[in-house]
Coordinates of C-alpha atoms and ligand atoms in Angstrom, one line a residue:
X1 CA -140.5 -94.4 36.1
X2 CA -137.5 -92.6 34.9
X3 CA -137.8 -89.0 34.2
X4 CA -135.5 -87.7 32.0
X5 CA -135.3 -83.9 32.1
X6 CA -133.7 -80.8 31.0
X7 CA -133.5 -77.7 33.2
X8 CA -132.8 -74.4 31.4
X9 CA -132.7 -71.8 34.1
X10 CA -132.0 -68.8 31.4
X11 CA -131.7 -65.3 32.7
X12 CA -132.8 -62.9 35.4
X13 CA -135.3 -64.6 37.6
X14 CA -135.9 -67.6 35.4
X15 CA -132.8 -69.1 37.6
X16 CA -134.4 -68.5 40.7
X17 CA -138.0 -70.0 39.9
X18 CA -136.0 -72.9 37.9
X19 CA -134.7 -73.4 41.1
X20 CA -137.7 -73.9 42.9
X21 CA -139.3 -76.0 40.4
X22 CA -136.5 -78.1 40.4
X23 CA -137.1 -78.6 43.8
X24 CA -140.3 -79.7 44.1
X25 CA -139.6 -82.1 41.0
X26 CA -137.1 -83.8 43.2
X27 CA -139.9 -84.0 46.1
X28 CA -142.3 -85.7 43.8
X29 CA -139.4 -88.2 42.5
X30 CA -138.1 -88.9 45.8
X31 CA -141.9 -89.2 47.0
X32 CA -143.2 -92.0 44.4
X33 CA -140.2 -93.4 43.7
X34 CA -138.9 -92.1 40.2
X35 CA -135.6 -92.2 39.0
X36 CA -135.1 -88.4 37.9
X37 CA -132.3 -87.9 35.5
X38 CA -131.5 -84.4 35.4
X39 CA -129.3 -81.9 33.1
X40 CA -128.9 -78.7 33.0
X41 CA -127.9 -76.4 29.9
X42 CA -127.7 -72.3 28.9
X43 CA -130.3 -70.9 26.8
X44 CA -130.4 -66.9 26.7
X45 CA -128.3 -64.0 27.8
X46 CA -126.3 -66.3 30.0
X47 CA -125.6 -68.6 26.9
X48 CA -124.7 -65.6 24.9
X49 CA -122.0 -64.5 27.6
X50 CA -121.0 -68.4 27.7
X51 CA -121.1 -69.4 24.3
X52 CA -121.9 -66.6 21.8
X53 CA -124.8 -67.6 20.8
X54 CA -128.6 -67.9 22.4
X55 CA -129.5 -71.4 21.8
X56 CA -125.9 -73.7 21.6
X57 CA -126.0 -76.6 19.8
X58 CA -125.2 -78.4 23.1
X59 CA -128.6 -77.3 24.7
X60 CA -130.3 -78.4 21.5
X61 CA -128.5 -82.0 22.1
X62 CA -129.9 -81.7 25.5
X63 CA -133.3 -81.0 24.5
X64 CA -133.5 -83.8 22.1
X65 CA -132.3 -86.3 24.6
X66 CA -134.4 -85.2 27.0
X67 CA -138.0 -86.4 27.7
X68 CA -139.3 -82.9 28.6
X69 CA -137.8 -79.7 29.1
X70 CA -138.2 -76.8 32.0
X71 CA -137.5 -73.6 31.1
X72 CA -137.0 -70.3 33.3
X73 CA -137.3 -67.5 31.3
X74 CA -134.8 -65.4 29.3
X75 CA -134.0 -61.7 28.5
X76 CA -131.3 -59.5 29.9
X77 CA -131.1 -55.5 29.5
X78 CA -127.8 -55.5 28.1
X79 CA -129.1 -57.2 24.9
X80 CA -132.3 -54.9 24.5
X81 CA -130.4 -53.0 21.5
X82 CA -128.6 -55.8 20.3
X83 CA -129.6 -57.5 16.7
X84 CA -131.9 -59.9 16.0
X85 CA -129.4 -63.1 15.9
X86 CA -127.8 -61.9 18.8
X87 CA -130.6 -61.1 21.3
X88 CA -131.6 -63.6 24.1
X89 CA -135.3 -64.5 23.2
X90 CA -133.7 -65.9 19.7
X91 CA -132.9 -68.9 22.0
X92 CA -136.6 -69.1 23.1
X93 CA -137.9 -69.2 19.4
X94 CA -134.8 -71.9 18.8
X95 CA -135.3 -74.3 21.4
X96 CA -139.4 -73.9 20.6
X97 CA -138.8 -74.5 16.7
X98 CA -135.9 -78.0 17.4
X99 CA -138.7 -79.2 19.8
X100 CA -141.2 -78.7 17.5
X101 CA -143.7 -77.9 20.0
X102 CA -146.7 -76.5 18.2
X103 CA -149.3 -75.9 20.8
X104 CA -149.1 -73.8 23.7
X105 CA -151.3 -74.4 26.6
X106 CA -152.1 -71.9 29.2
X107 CA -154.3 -72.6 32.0
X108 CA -156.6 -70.1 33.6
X109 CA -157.9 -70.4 37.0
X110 CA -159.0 -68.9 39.4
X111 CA -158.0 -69.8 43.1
X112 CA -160.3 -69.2 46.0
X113 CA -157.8 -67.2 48.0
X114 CA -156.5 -64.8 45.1
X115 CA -159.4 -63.7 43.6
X116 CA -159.3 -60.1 45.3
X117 CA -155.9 -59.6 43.2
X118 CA -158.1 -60.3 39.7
X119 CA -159.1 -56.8 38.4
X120 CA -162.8 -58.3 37.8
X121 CA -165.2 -58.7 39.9
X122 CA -165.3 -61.9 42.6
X123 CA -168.6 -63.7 41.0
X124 CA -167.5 -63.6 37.4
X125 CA -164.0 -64.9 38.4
X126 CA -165.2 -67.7 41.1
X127 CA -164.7 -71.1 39.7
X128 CA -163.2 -69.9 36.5
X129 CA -161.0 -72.6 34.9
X130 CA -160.5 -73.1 31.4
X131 CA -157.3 -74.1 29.1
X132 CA -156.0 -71.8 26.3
X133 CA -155.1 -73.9 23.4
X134 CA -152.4 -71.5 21.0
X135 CA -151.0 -72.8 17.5
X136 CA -147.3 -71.9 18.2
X137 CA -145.5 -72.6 14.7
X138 CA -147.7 -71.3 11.9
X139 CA -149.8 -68.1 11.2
X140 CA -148.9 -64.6 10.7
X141 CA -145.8 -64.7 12.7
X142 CA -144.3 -67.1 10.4
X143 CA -145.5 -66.7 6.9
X144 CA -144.2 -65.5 3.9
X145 CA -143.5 -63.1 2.1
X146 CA -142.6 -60.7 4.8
X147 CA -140.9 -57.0 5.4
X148 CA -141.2 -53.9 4.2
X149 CA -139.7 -52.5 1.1
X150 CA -140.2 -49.1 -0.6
X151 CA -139.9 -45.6 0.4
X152 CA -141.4 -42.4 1.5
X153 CA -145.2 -42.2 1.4
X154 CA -144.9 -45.9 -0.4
X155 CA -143.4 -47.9 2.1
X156 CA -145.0 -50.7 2.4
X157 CA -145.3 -53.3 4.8
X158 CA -146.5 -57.0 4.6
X159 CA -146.7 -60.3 6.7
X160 CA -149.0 -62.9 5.7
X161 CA -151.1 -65.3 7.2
X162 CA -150.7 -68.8 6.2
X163 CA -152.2 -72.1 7.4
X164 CA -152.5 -75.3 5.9
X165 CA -154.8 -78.2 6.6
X166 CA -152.6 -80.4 8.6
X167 CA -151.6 -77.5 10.9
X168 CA -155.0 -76.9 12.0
X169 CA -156.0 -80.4 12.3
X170 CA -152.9 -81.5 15.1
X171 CA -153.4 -78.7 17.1
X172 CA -157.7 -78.7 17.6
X173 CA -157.4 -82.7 17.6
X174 CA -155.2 -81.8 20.9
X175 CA -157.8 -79.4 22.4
X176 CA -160.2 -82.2 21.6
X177 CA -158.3 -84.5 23.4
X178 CA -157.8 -81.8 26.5
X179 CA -162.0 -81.4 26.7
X180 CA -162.3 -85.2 27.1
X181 CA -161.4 -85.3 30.8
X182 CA -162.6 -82.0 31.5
X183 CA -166.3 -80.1 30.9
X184 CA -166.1 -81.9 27.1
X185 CA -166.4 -77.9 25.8
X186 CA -164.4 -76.4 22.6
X187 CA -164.6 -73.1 21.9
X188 CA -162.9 -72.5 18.7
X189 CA -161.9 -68.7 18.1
X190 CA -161.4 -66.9 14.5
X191 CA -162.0 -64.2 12.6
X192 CA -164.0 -66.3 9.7
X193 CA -166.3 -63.3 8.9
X194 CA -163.7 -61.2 7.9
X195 CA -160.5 -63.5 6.6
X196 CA -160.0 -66.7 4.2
X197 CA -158.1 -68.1 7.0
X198 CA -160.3 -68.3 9.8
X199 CA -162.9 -70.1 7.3
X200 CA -160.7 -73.1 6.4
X201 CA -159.8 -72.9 10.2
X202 CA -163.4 -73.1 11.3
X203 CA -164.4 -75.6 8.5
X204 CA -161.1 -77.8 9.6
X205 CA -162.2 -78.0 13.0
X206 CA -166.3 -78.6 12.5
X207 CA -165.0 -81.1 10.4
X208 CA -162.4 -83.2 13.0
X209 CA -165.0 -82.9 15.7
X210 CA -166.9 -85.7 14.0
X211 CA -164.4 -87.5 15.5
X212 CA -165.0 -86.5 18.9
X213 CA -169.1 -86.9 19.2
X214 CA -169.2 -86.6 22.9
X215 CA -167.4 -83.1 23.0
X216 CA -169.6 -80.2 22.4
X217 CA -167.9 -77.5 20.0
X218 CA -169.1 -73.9 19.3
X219 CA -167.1 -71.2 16.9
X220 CA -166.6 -67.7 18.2
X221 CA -165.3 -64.6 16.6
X222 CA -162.1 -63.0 18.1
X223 CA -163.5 -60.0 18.6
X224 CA -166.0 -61.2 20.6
X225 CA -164.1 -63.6 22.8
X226 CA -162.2 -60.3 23.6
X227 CA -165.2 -59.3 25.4
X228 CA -166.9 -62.6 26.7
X229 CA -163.1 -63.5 28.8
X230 CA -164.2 -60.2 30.5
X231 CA -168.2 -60.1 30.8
X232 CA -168.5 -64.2 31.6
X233 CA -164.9 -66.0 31.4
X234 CA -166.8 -69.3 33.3
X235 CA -168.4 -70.0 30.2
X236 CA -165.0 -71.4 28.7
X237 CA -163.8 -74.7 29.4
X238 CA -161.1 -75.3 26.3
X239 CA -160.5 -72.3 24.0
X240 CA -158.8 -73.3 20.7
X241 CA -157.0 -70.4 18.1
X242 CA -154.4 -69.7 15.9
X243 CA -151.2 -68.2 16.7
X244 CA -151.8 -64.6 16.9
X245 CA -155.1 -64.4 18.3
X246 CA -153.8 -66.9 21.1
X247 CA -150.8 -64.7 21.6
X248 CA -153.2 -61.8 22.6
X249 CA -156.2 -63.7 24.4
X250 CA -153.8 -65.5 26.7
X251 CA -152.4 -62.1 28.4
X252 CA -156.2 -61.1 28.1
X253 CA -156.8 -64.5 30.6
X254 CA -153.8 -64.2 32.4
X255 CA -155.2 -61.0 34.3
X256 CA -158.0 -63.3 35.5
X257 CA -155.7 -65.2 37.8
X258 CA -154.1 -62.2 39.7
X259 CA -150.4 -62.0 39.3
X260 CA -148.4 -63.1 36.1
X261 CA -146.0 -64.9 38.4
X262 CA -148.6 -67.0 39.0
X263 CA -149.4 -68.6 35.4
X264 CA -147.8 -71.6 34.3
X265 CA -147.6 -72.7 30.9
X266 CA -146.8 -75.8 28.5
X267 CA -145.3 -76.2 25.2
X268 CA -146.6 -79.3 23.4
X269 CA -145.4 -81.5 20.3
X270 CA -145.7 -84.9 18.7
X271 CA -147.5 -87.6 20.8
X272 CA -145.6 -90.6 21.7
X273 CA -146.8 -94.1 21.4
X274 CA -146.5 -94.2 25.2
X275 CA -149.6 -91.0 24.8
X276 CA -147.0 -88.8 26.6
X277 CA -146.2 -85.8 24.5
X278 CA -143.1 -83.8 24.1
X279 CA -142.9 -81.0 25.8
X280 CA -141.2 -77.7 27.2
X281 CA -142.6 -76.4 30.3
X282 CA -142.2 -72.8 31.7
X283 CA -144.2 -70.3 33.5
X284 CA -145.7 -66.8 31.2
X285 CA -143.4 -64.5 32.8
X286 CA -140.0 -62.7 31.3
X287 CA -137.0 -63.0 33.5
X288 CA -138.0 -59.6 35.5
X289 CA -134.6 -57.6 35.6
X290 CA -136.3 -55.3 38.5
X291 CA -136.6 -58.0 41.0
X292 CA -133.9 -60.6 39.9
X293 CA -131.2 -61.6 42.7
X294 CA -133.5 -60.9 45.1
X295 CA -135.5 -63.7 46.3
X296 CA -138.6 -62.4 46.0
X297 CA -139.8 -63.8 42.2
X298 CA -143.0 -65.7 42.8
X299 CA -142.0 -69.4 41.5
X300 CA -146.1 -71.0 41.5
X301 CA -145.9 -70.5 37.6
X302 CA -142.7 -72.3 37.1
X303 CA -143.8 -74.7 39.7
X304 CA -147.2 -75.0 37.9
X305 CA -145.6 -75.7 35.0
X306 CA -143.9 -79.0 36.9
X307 CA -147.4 -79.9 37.6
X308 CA -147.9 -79.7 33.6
X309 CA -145.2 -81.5 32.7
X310 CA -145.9 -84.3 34.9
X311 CA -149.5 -84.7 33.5
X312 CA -148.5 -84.1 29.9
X313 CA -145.2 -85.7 29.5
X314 CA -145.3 -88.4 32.0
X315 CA -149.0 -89.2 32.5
X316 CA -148.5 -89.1 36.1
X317 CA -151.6 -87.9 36.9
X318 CA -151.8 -88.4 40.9
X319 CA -148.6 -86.7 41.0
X320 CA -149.7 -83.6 38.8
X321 CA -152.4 -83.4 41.1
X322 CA -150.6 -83.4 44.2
X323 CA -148.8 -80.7 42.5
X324 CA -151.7 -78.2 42.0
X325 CA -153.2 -79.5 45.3
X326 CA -150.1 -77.9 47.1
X327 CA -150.3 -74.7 45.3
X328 CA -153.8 -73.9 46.5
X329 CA -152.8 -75.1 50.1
X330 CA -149.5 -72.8 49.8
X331 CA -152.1 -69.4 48.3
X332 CA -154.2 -70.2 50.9
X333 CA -151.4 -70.7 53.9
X334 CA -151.0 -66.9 53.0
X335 CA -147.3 -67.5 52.8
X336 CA -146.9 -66.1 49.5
X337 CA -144.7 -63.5 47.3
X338 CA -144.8 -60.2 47.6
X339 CA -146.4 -59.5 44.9
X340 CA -149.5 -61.2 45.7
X341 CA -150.0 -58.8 48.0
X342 CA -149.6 -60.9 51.3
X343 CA -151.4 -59.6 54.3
X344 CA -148.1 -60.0 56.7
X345 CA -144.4 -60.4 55.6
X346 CA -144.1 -61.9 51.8
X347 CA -142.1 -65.2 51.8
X348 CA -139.1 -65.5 49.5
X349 CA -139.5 -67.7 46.4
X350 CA -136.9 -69.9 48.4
X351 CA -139.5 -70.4 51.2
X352 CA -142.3 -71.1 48.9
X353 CA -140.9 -73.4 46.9
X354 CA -139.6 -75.3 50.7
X355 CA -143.6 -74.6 51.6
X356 CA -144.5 -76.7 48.2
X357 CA -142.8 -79.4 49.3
X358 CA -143.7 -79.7 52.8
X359 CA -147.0 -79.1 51.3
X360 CA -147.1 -81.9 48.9
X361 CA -146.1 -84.2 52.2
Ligands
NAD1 P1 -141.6 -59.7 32.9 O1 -142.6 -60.7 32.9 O2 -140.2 -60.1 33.1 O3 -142.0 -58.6 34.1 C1 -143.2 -57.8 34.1 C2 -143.5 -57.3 35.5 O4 -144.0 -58.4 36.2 C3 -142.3 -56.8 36.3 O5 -142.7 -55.8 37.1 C4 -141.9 -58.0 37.1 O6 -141.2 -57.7 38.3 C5 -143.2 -58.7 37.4 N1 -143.0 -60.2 37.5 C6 -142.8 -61.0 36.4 N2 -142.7 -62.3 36.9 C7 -142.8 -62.2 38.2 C8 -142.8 -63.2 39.2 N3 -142.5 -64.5 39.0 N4 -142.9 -62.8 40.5 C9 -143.2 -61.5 40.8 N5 -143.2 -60.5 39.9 C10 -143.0 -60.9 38.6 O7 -141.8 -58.8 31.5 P2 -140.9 -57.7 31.0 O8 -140.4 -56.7 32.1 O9 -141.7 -57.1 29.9 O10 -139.6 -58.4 30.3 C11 -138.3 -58.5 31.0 C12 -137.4 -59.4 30.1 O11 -138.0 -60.7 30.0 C13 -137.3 -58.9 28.6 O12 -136.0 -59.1 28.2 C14 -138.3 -59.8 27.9 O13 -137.9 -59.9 26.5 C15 -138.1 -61.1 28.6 N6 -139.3 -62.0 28.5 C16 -139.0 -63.3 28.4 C17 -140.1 -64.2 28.3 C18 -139.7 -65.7 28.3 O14 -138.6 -66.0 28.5 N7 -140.7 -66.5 28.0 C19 -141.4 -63.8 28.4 C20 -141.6 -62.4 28.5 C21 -140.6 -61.5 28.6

């Protein structure tokens, strides 16, 4: 197969996991015999210093040409009191917006040999796995009107909430479409007891699951899914909600699975005819000025997300497996970043993205 795909190291140490997740993609090719065609292009601070601007109009040529995109991570101090236009994470919203990627998936699992560094206790987190489904391009952190006008004791602020039909529908017909090869469970989280919203989005989604008979949906309010990730998080299999509620949940699930170096995620758009969907692939974490340059990132998220991409945008699903396969082998080896808490000396993220690949055979 050829594999077309974009690297966008960005800033900090989004160029050092990039690195490592480019590595291992070149294991896989080389290992089933893929053709991988690979750029490379500047998004972020480093684009700014290049170009002037966070997301050039050559990266978005890149990302459109490209079958599927890895991203590092971007943000550099320098820029934390610049404006708006001119800040880094512009270039994240950019490249999200051209791609059109509309559903953000994080996975949540638990591995056997981490689950001392999850905050909860060991038999609520054994076995957890489940997949956050987030709408990405709508709700409140897109709607209009917005801002805040007025003065004094009258200032007033307002964003507003907006979804239509359509919107809802693409994104819970892909969490639908995630349950099928899974536990066949969607758990669709608003806040339909309290806003307008939530009801069209619960009544959009009890009606597509008609569609999908064999998957077993329930409807849970935000507030209490809040709680239930804590109290008994193995009751989730796929967990579908709108943008701002996904935004919060996701670092809410995120703590389940130790460190946030180790959480991969993937940005998802329109379906090809092929079934493989567009997409831009990069772990949760920022770009870490305190640890950048120094070797010791943990790169299993943006690794992770290679093991995405290839299931998503390639359907190569013995390869995505062989992926994840060697990231539990690697946790469990013990040779692992520092901030995993390794019982002897942490390995660099240079040695565990080498360990990946000797992993992966
Ligand atoms: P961060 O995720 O960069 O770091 C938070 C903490 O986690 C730090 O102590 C860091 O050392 C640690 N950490 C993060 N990733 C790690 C890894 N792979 N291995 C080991 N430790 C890791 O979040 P922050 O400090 O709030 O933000 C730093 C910069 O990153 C900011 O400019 C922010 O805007 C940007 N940011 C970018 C993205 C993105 O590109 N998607 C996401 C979040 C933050």
């Amino acid at each position: 197969m050829i594999l077309n795909v974009l690297a966008l190291p960005g800033d900090g140490i989004g160029v050092e996991v990039t690195r490592e997740a480019v590595r291992v993609l070149q294991h896989v090719a080389a290992k089933w015999n893929h053709q991988l065609n690979l750029s490379e292009g500047l998004l972020g601070g480093i684009a700014i210093h290049k170009t002037g601007t966070p997301f050039p109009e050559e990266t978005a040529r890149l990302a459109a040409s490209a079958d599927a995109t890895i991203m590092g991570a971007v943000g550099l101090p320098e820029f934390d009191n610049a404006p708006p236009e001119k800040r880094p994470e512009k270039g994240l919203l950019g490249i999200r917006a051209a791609l059109g990627v509309y559903a953000n998936l994080r996975p949540v699992r638990a591995y056997a040999s981490q689950i001392e560094s999850s905050p909860l206790k060991n038999h609520l987190v054994e076995g957890v796995d489940m997949i956050i489904v987030r709408e990405l391009t709508g709700g409140i952190y897109y709607g209009t009107p917005r801002g805040i006008s007025g003065e004094g004791a009258e200032t007033r602020a307002v964003n507003t909430m907006t979804y239509t039909r359509s919107e809802i529908e693409r994104v819970a017909r892909m969490a639908f479409q995630l349950a099928g090869p899974r536990r066949k469970k969607v758990t669709s989280v608003d806040k339909s007891n309290v806003l307008e919203n939530s009801q069209l989005w619960r009544r959009t989604v009890t009606e597509l699951s008609r569609e999908f008979p064999d998957i077993e949906l329930d409807h849970m309010l935000v507030d209490n899914c809040a709680m239930q990730l804590v109290l008994n998080p193995k009751r989730f299999d796929i967990v579908l909600t709108e943008n701002m509620f996904g935004d919060i949940l996701s670092d809410e699930g995120a703590v389940i699975a130790g460190s946030i170096g180790m959480l991969p995620s993937a940005s998802i758009g329109a379906q090809r005819p092929s079934g493989a969907w567009v997409g831009l692939y990069e772990p949760v974490h920022g770009s870490a000025p305190d640890i950048a340059g120094q070797n010791k990132a943990n790169p299993l998220g943006a690794i992770g997300s290679v093991a995405a991409m290839l299931a998503y945008s390639f359907r190569l699903k013995e390869e995505a497996a062989a992926v994840e396969t060697a990231i539990e082998a690697v946790l469990e080896s013990g040779q692992v970043t520092a901030d995993l808490r390794p019982t002897g000396a942490p390995a660099t993220t240079e040695q565990v993205g080498r360990a990946v690949c000797a992993a992966i055979g």
